[in-house]
Coordinates of C-alpha atoms in Angstrom, one line a residue:
M276 CA -35.8 18.8 -13.4
S277 CA -33.9 15.6 -11.8
L278 CA -36.4 12.7 -11.0
S279 CA -35.7 10.0 -8.0
F280 CA -35.8 6.2 -8.1
D281 CA -38.9 6.7 -6.1
D282 CA -40.0 9.1 -8.6
V283 CA -39.3 6.5 -11.3
L284 CA -41.2 3.8 -9.8
N285 CA -44.2 5.5 -9.1
R286 CA -44.5 6.6 -12.7
L287 CA -44.2 3.2 -14.0
S288 CA -46.5 1.6 -11.6
G289 CA -49.1 3.6 -13.3
L290 CA -48.6 2.4 -17.1
S291 CA -50.6 -0.8 -18.6
P292 CA -48.9 -3.8 -19.0
A293 CA -48.8 -3.3 -22.6
E294 CA -46.9 0.4 -21.9
L295 CA -44.8 -1.8 -19.6
Q296 CA -43.9 -3.5 -22.1
A297 CA -43.1 -0.7 -24.6
V298 CA -40.6 1.3 -22.1
E299 CA -38.6 -2.2 -21.3
K300 CA -38.0 -2.7 -25.1
E301 CA -36.8 1.0 -25.2
V302 CA -34.6 0.3 -22.2
M303 CA -32.9 -3.0 -23.5
S304 CA -32.5 -1.5 -27.3
A305 CA -30.7 2.0 -25.8
T306 CA -28.7 -0.9 -23.6
G307 CA -27.8 -2.8 -26.7
N308 CA -30.0 -5.4 -25.4
Q309 CA -27.5 -6.2 -22.3
I310 CA -28.7 -9.0 -19.5
W311 CA -27.0 -7.2 -17.1
I312 CA -26.5 -4.0 -16.2
P313 CA -24.4 -2.3 -13.6
N314 CA -26.0 -0.6 -10.7
P315 CA -24.6 3.3 -10.8
G316 CA -21.4 4.5 -9.0
P317 CA -18.4 1.8 -8.2
Q318 CA -19.8 -1.1 -10.0
T319 CA -20.5 1.1 -12.9
D320 CA -16.9 1.9 -11.9
A321 CA -15.6 -1.4 -11.8
Y322 CA -17.2 -2.6 -14.8
Y323 CA -15.4 0.3 -17.1
C324 CA -12.4 -0.3 -15.1
E325 CA -9.3 -0.1 -17.2
A326 CA -7.0 -2.1 -14.7
D327 CA -5.2 -5.4 -16.0
E328 CA -6.1 -6.5 -12.2
L329 CA -8.9 -5.1 -10.6
F330 CA -9.9 -5.9 -6.6
Y331 CA -13.2 -4.7 -6.2
G332 CA -14.9 -5.3 -2.5
G333 CA -14.9 -3.6 1.0
Q334 CA -18.2 -4.0 2.6
A335 CA -20.4 -7.4 2.3
G336 CA -23.5 -6.8 0.0
G337 CA -21.8 -4.3 -2.1
G338 CA -22.7 -6.5 -5.5
K339 CA -19.2 -8.0 -5.6
S340 CA -20.5 -11.6 -7.0
A341 CA -23.5 -10.0 -9.3
L342 CA -20.2 -8.0 -11.3
V343 CA -18.3 -11.2 -11.7
N344 CA -20.9 -12.6 -13.5
G345 CA -22.3 -9.2 -15.5
L346 CA -18.8 -8.8 -16.7
A347 CA -18.8 -12.7 -18.2
V348 CA -21.9 -12.6 -20.1
T349 CA -21.8 -9.0 -21.3
Q350 CA -18.2 -8.4 -22.0
H351 CA -15.9 -11.8 -22.5
E352 CA -15.7 -14.8 -24.3
R353 CA -14.1 -17.2 -21.7
T354 CA -14.5 -16.5 -18.5
L355 CA -13.3 -18.8 -15.3
I356 CA -15.0 -17.5 -11.9
L357 CA -13.4 -19.1 -8.8
R358 CA -14.3 -20.0 -5.1
R359 CA -12.1 -21.7 -3.0
I360 CA -14.3 -24.5 -2.1
R361 CA -15.9 -25.6 -5.6
E362 CA -19.4 -26.4 -3.5
D363 CA -19.7 -22.5 -3.1
A364 CA -18.5 -21.9 -6.9
K365 CA -21.7 -24.0 -7.5
K366 CA -23.8 -22.7 -5.1
L367 CA -22.8 -19.2 -6.6
A368 CA -23.5 -20.0 -10.4
E369 CA -27.0 -21.3 -9.6
A370 CA -27.6 -18.1 -7.4
E371 CA -26.2 -15.5 -9.9
L372 CA -25.9 -16.8 -13.4
I373 CA -28.6 -19.2 -13.7
G374 CA -31.2 -17.7 -10.8
R375 CA -30.9 -13.8 -11.6
L376 CA -29.3 -13.3 -15.1
F377 CA -31.1 -16.2 -17.1
D378 CA -34.1 -15.9 -14.5
G379 CA -33.7 -19.9 -13.7
S380 CA -33.2 -21.2 -17.4
R381 CA -30.7 -23.9 -17.4
E382 CA -30.1 -23.9 -21.3
G383 CA -26.8 -24.1 -21.9
W384 CA -25.8 -25.1 -18.3
N385 CA -23.7 -27.9 -17.3
G386 CA -24.1 -28.8 -14.0
S387 CA -21.8 -31.6 -13.8
D388 CA -18.5 -29.5 -14.7
L389 CA -19.9 -26.4 -13.8
I390 CA -20.1 -25.2 -17.3
Y391 CA -22.0 -22.8 -19.2
R392 CA -21.7 -22.6 -23.3
R393 CA -24.0 -20.0 -25.5
D394 CA -23.0 -20.0 -28.9
K395 CA -18.7 -18.8 -28.7
Q396 CA -19.3 -18.1 -24.9
L397 CA -18.2 -20.2 -22.4
I398 CA -18.6 -19.5 -18.4
Q399 CA -16.6 -21.9 -16.0
F400 CA -17.2 -22.4 -12.3
G401 CA -14.7 -24.2 -10.1
G402 CA -12.8 -24.4 -6.9
C403 CA -9.4 -24.8 -5.5
E404 CA -9.3 -25.9 -2.0
M405 CA -5.9 -27.3 -1.9
E406 CA -2.8 -25.7 -3.3
E407 CA -2.2 -27.8 -5.4
D408 CA -5.2 -27.8 -7.3
K409 CA -4.2 -24.9 -9.1
Q410 CA -2.6 -27.3 -11.8
R411 CA -6.3 -28.2 -12.8
Y412 CA -6.5 -24.5 -14.9
K413 CA -2.6 -24.7 -16.3
G414 CA -2.8 -24.0 -19.7
D415 CA -6.3 -23.2 -19.9
P416 CA -6.5 -19.8 -21.4
H417 CA -9.5 -17.4 -19.9
D418 CA -9.5 -13.4 -21.1
L419 CA -11.7 -12.8 -17.7
I420 CA -10.5 -14.7 -14.7
C421 CA -12.4 -13.7 -11.5
F422 CA -11.5 -15.0 -8.1
D423 CA -14.5 -14.2 -5.5
E424 CA -13.4 -13.9 -2.3
I425 CA -9.9 -13.7 -3.2
T426 CA -8.7 -13.8 0.4
D427 CA -9.7 -16.9 0.6
F428 CA -7.3 -17.9 -1.8
L429 CA -3.3 -18.4 -1.4
E430 CA -1.2 -16.2 -3.0
T431 CA 0.6 -19.1 -4.8
Q432 CA -3.0 -19.9 -6.3
Y433 CA -3.8 -16.6 -7.5
E434 CA -0.4 -16.1 -9.7
F435 CA 0.0 -19.1 -11.1
I436 CA -3.7 -19.4 -12.4
T437 CA -3.7 -15.7 -13.9
I438 CA -0.5 -16.7 -15.9
W439 CA -3.1 -18.2 -18.3
N440 CA -5.2 -14.7 -18.9
R441 CA -4.9 -14.6 -22.0
S442 CA -7.2 -14.8 -25.3
A443 CA -6.8 -15.7 -28.9
S444 CA -9.5 -13.6 -30.3
P445 CA -8.5 -10.5 -32.0
G446 CA -9.2 -7.1 -30.0
Q447 CA -10.6 -9.3 -27.1
R448 CA -9.7 -7.6 -23.6
C449 CA -8.4 -9.9 -20.9
R450 CA -8.5 -8.8 -17.5
V451 CA -8.3 -10.2 -14.0
V452 CA -10.8 -9.4 -11.2
C453 CA -10.9 -10.1 -7.5
T454 CA -13.5 -9.3 -5.4
G455 CA -14.2 -10.0 -1.6
N456 CA -13.9 -8.5 2.2
P457 CA -10.8 -7.8 4.6
P458 CA -9.0 -11.0 5.4
T459 CA -10.2 -12.1 8.8
S460 CA -7.2 -14.2 9.1
A461 CA -3.5 -13.9 8.5
S462 CA -3.5 -16.1 5.8
G463 CA -5.4 -13.7 3.5
L464 CA -3.0 -10.8 4.1
W465 CA -0.6 -11.1 1.1
V466 CA -4.3 -9.5 -0.5
I467 CA -3.1 -6.2 1.5
R468 CA 0.2 -6.4 0.5
R469 CA -0.3 -6.7 -3.3
W470 CA -3.2 -4.0 -3.0
A471 CA -1.1 -1.9 -0.5
A472 CA -1.0 1.7 -2.2
W473 CA -4.8 1.1 -1.8
L474 CA -5.3 -0.8 1.3
D475 CA -2.1 0.2 3.8
P476 CA -2.3 3.1 5.4
S477 CA 1.3 3.0 6.3
H478 CA 2.1 3.0 2.3
P479 CA 4.4 5.9 1.4
N480 CA 2.4 6.4 -1.5
P481 CA -1.0 6.2 -1.2
A482 CA -3.6 5.5 -4.0
K483 CA -7.1 6.8 -4.6
G484 CA -9.9 4.2 -5.3
G485 CA -10.1 3.3 -8.9
E486 CA -6.6 5.3 -9.7
L487 CA -4.3 2.9 -12.1
R488 CA -0.8 1.9 -10.9
W489 CA 1.9 -0.2 -13.0
Y490 CA 3.8 -3.2 -11.4
L491 CA 6.5 -5.5 -13.4
R492 CA 9.0 -8.0 -11.8
N493 CA 12.8 -6.8 -12.0
E494 CA 15.9 -9.4 -12.4
A495 CA 15.7 -10.7 -9.1
G496 CA 12.2 -11.5 -9.2
E497 CA 10.5 -9.1 -7.3
E498 CA 7.5 -6.9 -7.9
V499 CA 8.3 -2.9 -8.4
E500 CA 6.1 -0.1 -9.1
V501 CA 7.0 1.7 -12.6
D502 CA 5.7 4.8 -14.2
G503 CA 3.3 3.3 -16.9
R504 CA 3.1 0.4 -19.1
G505 CA 6.5 0.8 -20.5
P506 CA 8.4 -0.8 -22.2
H507 CA 10.8 -0.8 -19.2
N508 CA 14.1 -2.5 -19.6
V509 CA 14.9 -5.5 -17.3
D510 CA 18.0 -7.3 -17.6
G511 CA 18.5 -6.0 -21.4
R512 CA 14.8 -7.3 -22.2
E513 CA 11.7 -4.6 -22.9
I514 CA 8.8 -5.4 -20.8
Y515 CA 5.3 -4.1 -20.3
A516 CA 4.3 -3.4 -17.0
K517 CA 0.6 -4.5 -16.1
S518 CA -1.9 -2.4 -14.5
R519 CA -4.2 -2.5 -10.8
T520 CA -6.0 -0.7 -8.8
F521 CA -8.9 -1.3 -6.1
I522 CA -12.3 0.1 -5.9
P523 CA -14.1 0.4 -2.6
A524 CA -17.8 -1.0 -2.5
K525 CA -20.5 -0.3 -0.1
L526 CA -23.8 -1.6 0.6
S527 CA -25.5 1.3 0.5
D528 CA -24.3 1.2 -3.7
N529 CA -26.2 -1.7 -4.3
P530 CA -30.1 -1.0 -4.5
D531 CA -30.8 -4.8 -4.4
L532 CA -29.6 -5.1 -0.5
S533 CA -29.6 -1.7 0.6
T534 CA -33.6 -0.7 0.2
D535 CA -35.0 -2.4 3.2
G536 CA -32.1 -2.4 5.8
E537 CA -32.6 -5.9 6.8
Y538 CA -28.7 -6.9 5.3
G539 CA -28.0 -4.1 7.2
R540 CA -29.2 -5.2 10.3
I541 CA -27.5 -8.5 9.9
L542 CA -24.1 -7.1 9.7
D543 CA -24.6 -5.1 12.8
A544 CA -25.4 -8.0 14.9
L545 CA -21.8 -9.7 13.8
P546 CA -19.0 -10.0 16.3
K547 CA -16.7 -6.9 16.8
E548 CA -13.4 -8.1 14.0
L549 CA -16.2 -9.4 11.4
R550 CA -18.5 -6.2 11.7
D551 CA -15.1 -4.5 11.0
A552 CA -14.7 -6.4 8.0
Y553 CA -17.9 -7.1 6.5
R554 CA -19.7 -4.6 7.7
D555 CA -16.9 -1.7 7.5
G556 CA -14.8 -3.1 5.2
H557 CA -11.9 -1.7 7.2
F558 CA -8.7 -3.9 5.8
A559 CA -6.8 -2.6 9.3
A560 CA -9.2 -4.1 11.2
S561 CA -8.3 -6.8 13.9
L562 CA -7.6 -10.5 12.6
Q563 CA -9.2 -13.5 14.1
D564 CA -7.1 -16.2 15.3
E565 CA -7.4 -19.9 14.8
A566 CA -8.4 -22.3 17.0
F567 CA -5.2 -23.3 19.1
Q568 CA -3.1 -21.0 17.3
C569 CA 0.6 -20.8 18.6
I570 CA 1.2 -17.3 18.7
P571 CA -1.9 -14.8 19.2
T572 CA -2.1 -12.5 16.5
S573 CA -2.6 -9.6 18.8
W574 CA 0.9 -10.4 20.4
V575 CA 3.0 -10.0 17.0
K576 CA 1.1 -7.0 16.3
A577 CA 2.1 -5.7 19.6
A578 CA 5.7 -6.4 19.7
M579 CA 5.8 -4.7 15.5
L580 CA 4.1 -1.8 16.9
R581 CA 7.1 -1.7 19.7
W582 CA 9.7 -1.9 17.2
K583 CA 12.1 1.6 16.6
S584 CA 14.2 1.5 13.2
Q585 CA 17.2 1.2 16.1
P586 CA 18.3 -1.1 18.7
P587 CA 18.6 -0.6 22.0
L588 CA 21.6 1.6 23.0
G589 CA 25.1 -0.6 24.0
V590 CA 23.3 -3.8 22.8
G591 CA 24.9 -6.1 20.0
M592 CA 24.2 -8.4 17.8
S593 CA 23.5 -11.4 19.7
S594 CA 22.2 -14.1 17.5
I595 CA 21.7 -14.8 13.3
G596 CA 18.9 -17.1 12.4
V597 CA 19.2 -18.4 9.2
D598 CA 16.6 -20.4 7.0
V599 CA 18.6 -21.7 3.9
A600 CA 17.4 -22.1 0.7
Q601 CA 19.8 -23.3 -1.9
G602 CA 18.1 -22.8 -5.5
G603 CA 14.6 -23.0 -6.2
A604 CA 11.5 -20.8 -5.5
D605 CA 12.1 -20.3 -1.9
N606 CA 14.0 -17.6 -0.1
T607 CA 17.4 -18.0 2.4
V608 CA 16.3 -15.5 5.3
L609 CA 18.5 -14.0 8.0
S610 CA 17.0 -12.9 10.7
P611 CA 19.7 -10.8 13.1
R612 CA 18.6 -10.6 17.0
F613 CA 20.3 -7.6 19.1
G614 CA 19.0 -8.6 22.2
S615 CA 15.2 -8.7 22.5
W616 CA 15.1 -6.5 19.1
F617 CA 14.7 -8.1 15.5
A618 CA 16.5 -6.3 12.9
E619 CA 14.7 -6.0 9.4
L620 CA 15.1 -9.7 8.0
E621 CA 17.6 -10.0 5.0
V622 CA 15.5 -12.2 2.4
V623 CA 17.5 -13.8 -0.7
P624 CA 15.7 -15.6 -3.7
G625 CA 17.3 -18.9 -3.6
K626 CA 18.5 -19.2 -6.7
M627 CA 21.0 -16.3 -5.5
T628 CA 22.1 -18.6 -2.9
P629 CA 23.1 -22.1 -5.0
G630 CA 25.8 -23.6 -2.5
G631 CA 26.5 -23.4 1.0
T632 CA 29.8 -21.5 0.6
D633 CA 27.1 -18.4 -1.2
V634 CA 24.3 -18.6 2.2
A635 CA 27.9 -18.6 4.4
G636 CA 29.0 -15.6 2.7
L637 CA 25.7 -14.0 3.3
V638 CA 25.8 -14.5 6.6
I639 CA 29.3 -13.5 7.4
S640 CA 28.9 -10.2 5.5
K641 CA 26.0 -9.6 7.9
R642 CA 27.3 -10.7 11.3
R643 CA 28.5 -8.3 13.9
N644 CA 29.5 -8.8 17.6
N645 CA 30.9 -12.3 17.1
A646 CA 27.2 -13.1 17.3
K647 CA 25.8 -16.7 17.3
V648 CA 24.4 -18.3 14.1
I649 CA 21.4 -20.5 14.2
V650 CA 21.2 -22.8 11.1
D651 CA 18.5 -25.0 9.6
I652 CA 19.7 -28.1 8.8
G653 CA 16.4 -29.8 8.1
G654 CA 16.0 -31.7 4.8
G655 CA 19.9 -30.9 4.7
W656 CA 20.0 -27.8 2.8
G657 CA 21.8 -25.8 5.4
G658 CA 24.5 -28.7 6.3
D659 CA 26.9 -27.0 3.9
A660 CA 26.3 -23.5 4.7
F661 CA 26.9 -24.6 8.6
A662 CA 30.0 -26.8 7.4
H663 CA 31.4 -23.5 5.8
L664 CA 30.6 -21.3 9.0
R665 CA 32.1 -23.6 11.2
E666 CA 35.4 -23.8 9.0
N667 CA 35.4 -20.2 9.3
G668 CA 35.4 -20.0 13.4
V669 CA 32.0 -19.0 13.0
D670 CA 30.1 -20.0 16.5
A671 CA 27.4 -21.6 14.8
V672 CA 24.7 -24.3 15.8
S673 CA 22.6 -26.7 13.8
Y674 CA 19.0 -26.6 14.2
M675 CA 16.9 -29.7 13.5
G676 CA 13.0 -28.9 14.3
I677 CA 12.0 -32.7 13.9
K678 CA 14.5 -34.0 16.6
A679 CA 13.2 -34.7 19.9
S680 CA 12.4 -31.9 22.7
V681 CA 13.8 -32.9 26.5
R682 CA 12.2 -29.3 28.1
R683 CA 9.2 -28.4 29.1
T684 CA 7.5 -25.2 29.1
A685 CA 8.2 -21.8 31.2
D686 CA 5.7 -23.4 34.4
K687 CA 6.9 -26.9 33.8
L688 CA 3.1 -27.9 33.1
L689 CA 3.8 -29.4 29.7
S690 CA 6.7 -31.0 27.1
F691 CA 7.7 -30.3 23.4
Y692 CA 6.9 -33.2 21.0
N693 CA 10.0 -31.9 18.8
V694 CA 12.5 -29.1 19.0
R695 CA 10.2 -26.7 16.1
T696 CA 7.5 -27.2 18.9
E697 CA 9.7 -25.4 21.5
A698 CA 11.2 -23.2 19.4
Y699 CA 8.0 -21.5 18.8
W700 CA 6.7 -22.3 22.0
R701 CA 9.8 -20.3 23.9
L702 CA 9.1 -17.3 21.3
R703 CA 5.3 -17.3 22.3
E704 CA 6.2 -16.9 26.0
A705 CA 8.3 -14.2 25.3
L706 CA 6.0 -12.4 23.5
N707 CA 2.8 -12.7 26.1
P708 CA 2.1 -9.4 27.6
D709 CA 0.8 -10.9 30.8
Q710 CA 4.4 -12.3 32.1
P711 CA 5.7 -9.9 34.5
G712 CA 6.8 -6.8 33.0
G713 CA 5.4 -7.5 30.0
S714 CA 7.3 -8.3 26.7
D715 CA 10.1 -6.2 25.3
V716 CA 10.2 -8.1 22.4
A717 CA 10.5 -5.8 18.9
L718 CA 9.5 -7.1 15.7
P719 CA 10.1 -5.6 12.0
D720 CA 6.6 -4.4 11.0
D721 CA 6.4 -6.8 8.1
P722 CA 3.0 -8.7 7.0
T723 CA 4.7 -11.9 5.5
L724 CA 6.5 -12.4 8.7
L725 CA 3.0 -11.5 10.9
S726 CA 1.2 -14.4 8.9
D727 CA 4.2 -16.7 9.2
L728 CA 4.3 -16.7 12.8
T729 CA 0.6 -16.4 13.5
A730 CA -0.1 -19.6 10.9
P731 CA 1.2 -22.7 13.1
T732 CA -1.3 -24.4 14.8
Y733 CA -0.8 -27.0 18.0
E734 CA -2.5 -29.4 19.6
V735 CA -1.8 -31.0 23.3
K736 CA -1.4 -35.1 23.1
K737 CA -0.8 -37.4 26.1
G738 CA 2.3 -38.9 26.6
M739 CA 4.4 -40.2 29.2
S740 CA 5.0 -37.5 31.8
G741 CA 1.5 -35.6 30.8
G742 CA 0.5 -33.7 28.4
V743 CA 2.8 -33.3 25.2
I744 CA 2.7 -30.0 22.6
Q745 CA 2.8 -30.5 19.3
L746 CA 3.0 -28.4 16.5
E747 CA 1.3 -28.5 13.5
A748 CA 3.6 -30.2 10.9
K749 CA 5.7 -28.0 8.9
D750 CA 5.0 -30.1 5.2
K751 CA 0.7 -29.4 6.2
L752 CA 1.6 -25.7 7.2
K753 CA 3.4 -25.5 4.2
A754 CA 0.5 -26.9 1.6
R755 CA -1.8 -24.8 3.6
L756 CA 0.1 -21.4 3.2
G757 CA 1.3 -22.6 -0.7
R758 CA 4.6 -21.6 0.2
S759 CA 7.2 -22.0 2.9
P760 CA 6.9 -19.8 6.4
D761 CA 10.5 -18.9 6.3
R762 CA 10.5 -15.5 7.5
G763 CA 8.4 -16.6 10.7
D764 CA 11.2 -19.9 10.9
A765 CA 14.0 -17.6 10.8
V766 CA 12.9 -15.5 13.9
V767 CA 12.3 -18.3 16.0
M768 CA 16.0 -20.0 15.2
A769 CA 17.1 -16.5 16.5
W770 CA 15.4 -16.7 19.5
S771 CA 16.2 -20.1 19.9
D772 CA 19.5 -19.4 20.9
G773 CA 22.4 -16.7 21.5
E774 CA 22.2 -14.1 24.2
K775 CA 19.0 -12.8 26.0
Q776 CA 18.4 -11.1 28.9
E777 CA 18.0 -13.7 31.4
N778 CA 21.2 -15.7 30.7
V779 CA 23.4 -12.4 30.8
R780 CA 23.7 -11.2 34.1
G781 CA 24.4 -7.2 34.2
G782 CA 23.5 -6.5 30.8
Y783 CA 24.4 -7.9 27.2
R784 CA 28.0 -8.6 26.0
V785 CA 28.9 -6.9 22.7
R786 CA 31.8 -8.7 21.6
T787 CA 34.1 -7.5 18.8
S788 CA 36.7 -10.6 18.0
S789 CA 36.2 -11.1 14.1
P790 CA 36.2 -14.9 13.0
K791 CA 39.2 -16.1 10.7
V792 CA 38.1 -16.4 6.6
N793 CA 38.7 -19.5 4.9
L794 CA 37.9 -19.1 1.4
G795 CA 37.3 -23.1 1.2
H796 CA 40.7 -24.7 0.8
Q797 CA 41.4 -25.7 4.2
N798 CA 41.1 -29.3 3.7
S799 CA 43.0 -29.6 0.8
K800 CA 46.1 -27.8 2.9
R801 CA 46.1 -30.3 5.4
K802 CA 46.7 -33.0 2.7
R803 CA 49.7 -30.9 1.5

């Protein structure tokens, strides 16, 4: 005969204080006197999950914050629990660790440093508001690292801080646990990409909740899925893969919040995009645009839905946008465009294009139909590549985003602060679904590209001849994203020049002449 939770409560309510104390003692003995016990269902599954990286989340109110604090006090010696904002981390510690688990006792708690100590156990809370704040945790090992509200963090912060997920204590398990809801802005899309097997409905090999998948990085530094922990041979070395999984959490799994229904009513009252994310836990939900976002998210997603695997019939390559990285952690990105159709991006690690000749050779190998090549020479990185392309007879033009612009918006009402602002705004105008005939721009379905194109914001300032649109400075954008928006920049450059429907009468021309090939000895030949 099974008993419901209400049956158990009714039986307990009839016991005397002495009898209740005896029951409490027996329960604590049976559970090893644990301070915290997970709720039955997904929270218990997450507690005992064997993954090296666990993402536990979905709906709001699923007991996510309780899980990370419960793991810290019951399973680990050195724990780091992070929120993006330090003050939020402090509130989390006060509410969950001090308030719930220790019944308000502050013994062992240092509120200034946000550190709890008990015997050999240490639980540290912290923030990581700016991208560079990740350096605070460099070299500081923790056997449990938790990111509460993971979609608020940058991918660069996550990957850097988790390097120090280790322990010197024999037998101590090490793991990373992330909690959160679906992202409500494009900056959090990296989470869907990292856990794509569970969260991306278009993934070719979807995984079930709680299923372990194994990942490592190949010789090119790209993350790939493999079968099992290994060892796997990578560039002549034996490498062990790490496991990853996602366990969905629901409000109904948490008896602390779901019993009276009040929290559910609060979620029901949210705006649609937030209901989709927090109440329903839909990771494919619409994203909420930032205030003064240059290119609306819905416009980019519509262009991605229009994309087909082949360019329109009879339309040759019109241009290639080239964002150059010579060495370093950034990528060299090529964006080939065929009329209004953009091919899938060519993304090459910067270490594989250390010199201008390497970039030029890559461009020439991908170029078709004598397409115009637009090379970013801002910061001096693309200058050598641009020169080599010109020496080889390639129709290449330089792009320097900081140069002043003399043009105006399509409605002639506003001018542009610089070339970069103009280029992004021109793509915005081309994506606008309300223009006569709508938009025919087709972009490849690439989550990082979506994030790049929708990240920049703008403001309108007063100028000599009326309003001036100024795009968010690139250095500020990079600091906010934690990376270079190289994919978005390449696409914007590809649209900024080269043949488009409005400047080609009678349709696109398919040019077939080939450039000469110069192996880099042209100058020395001239001197002979």
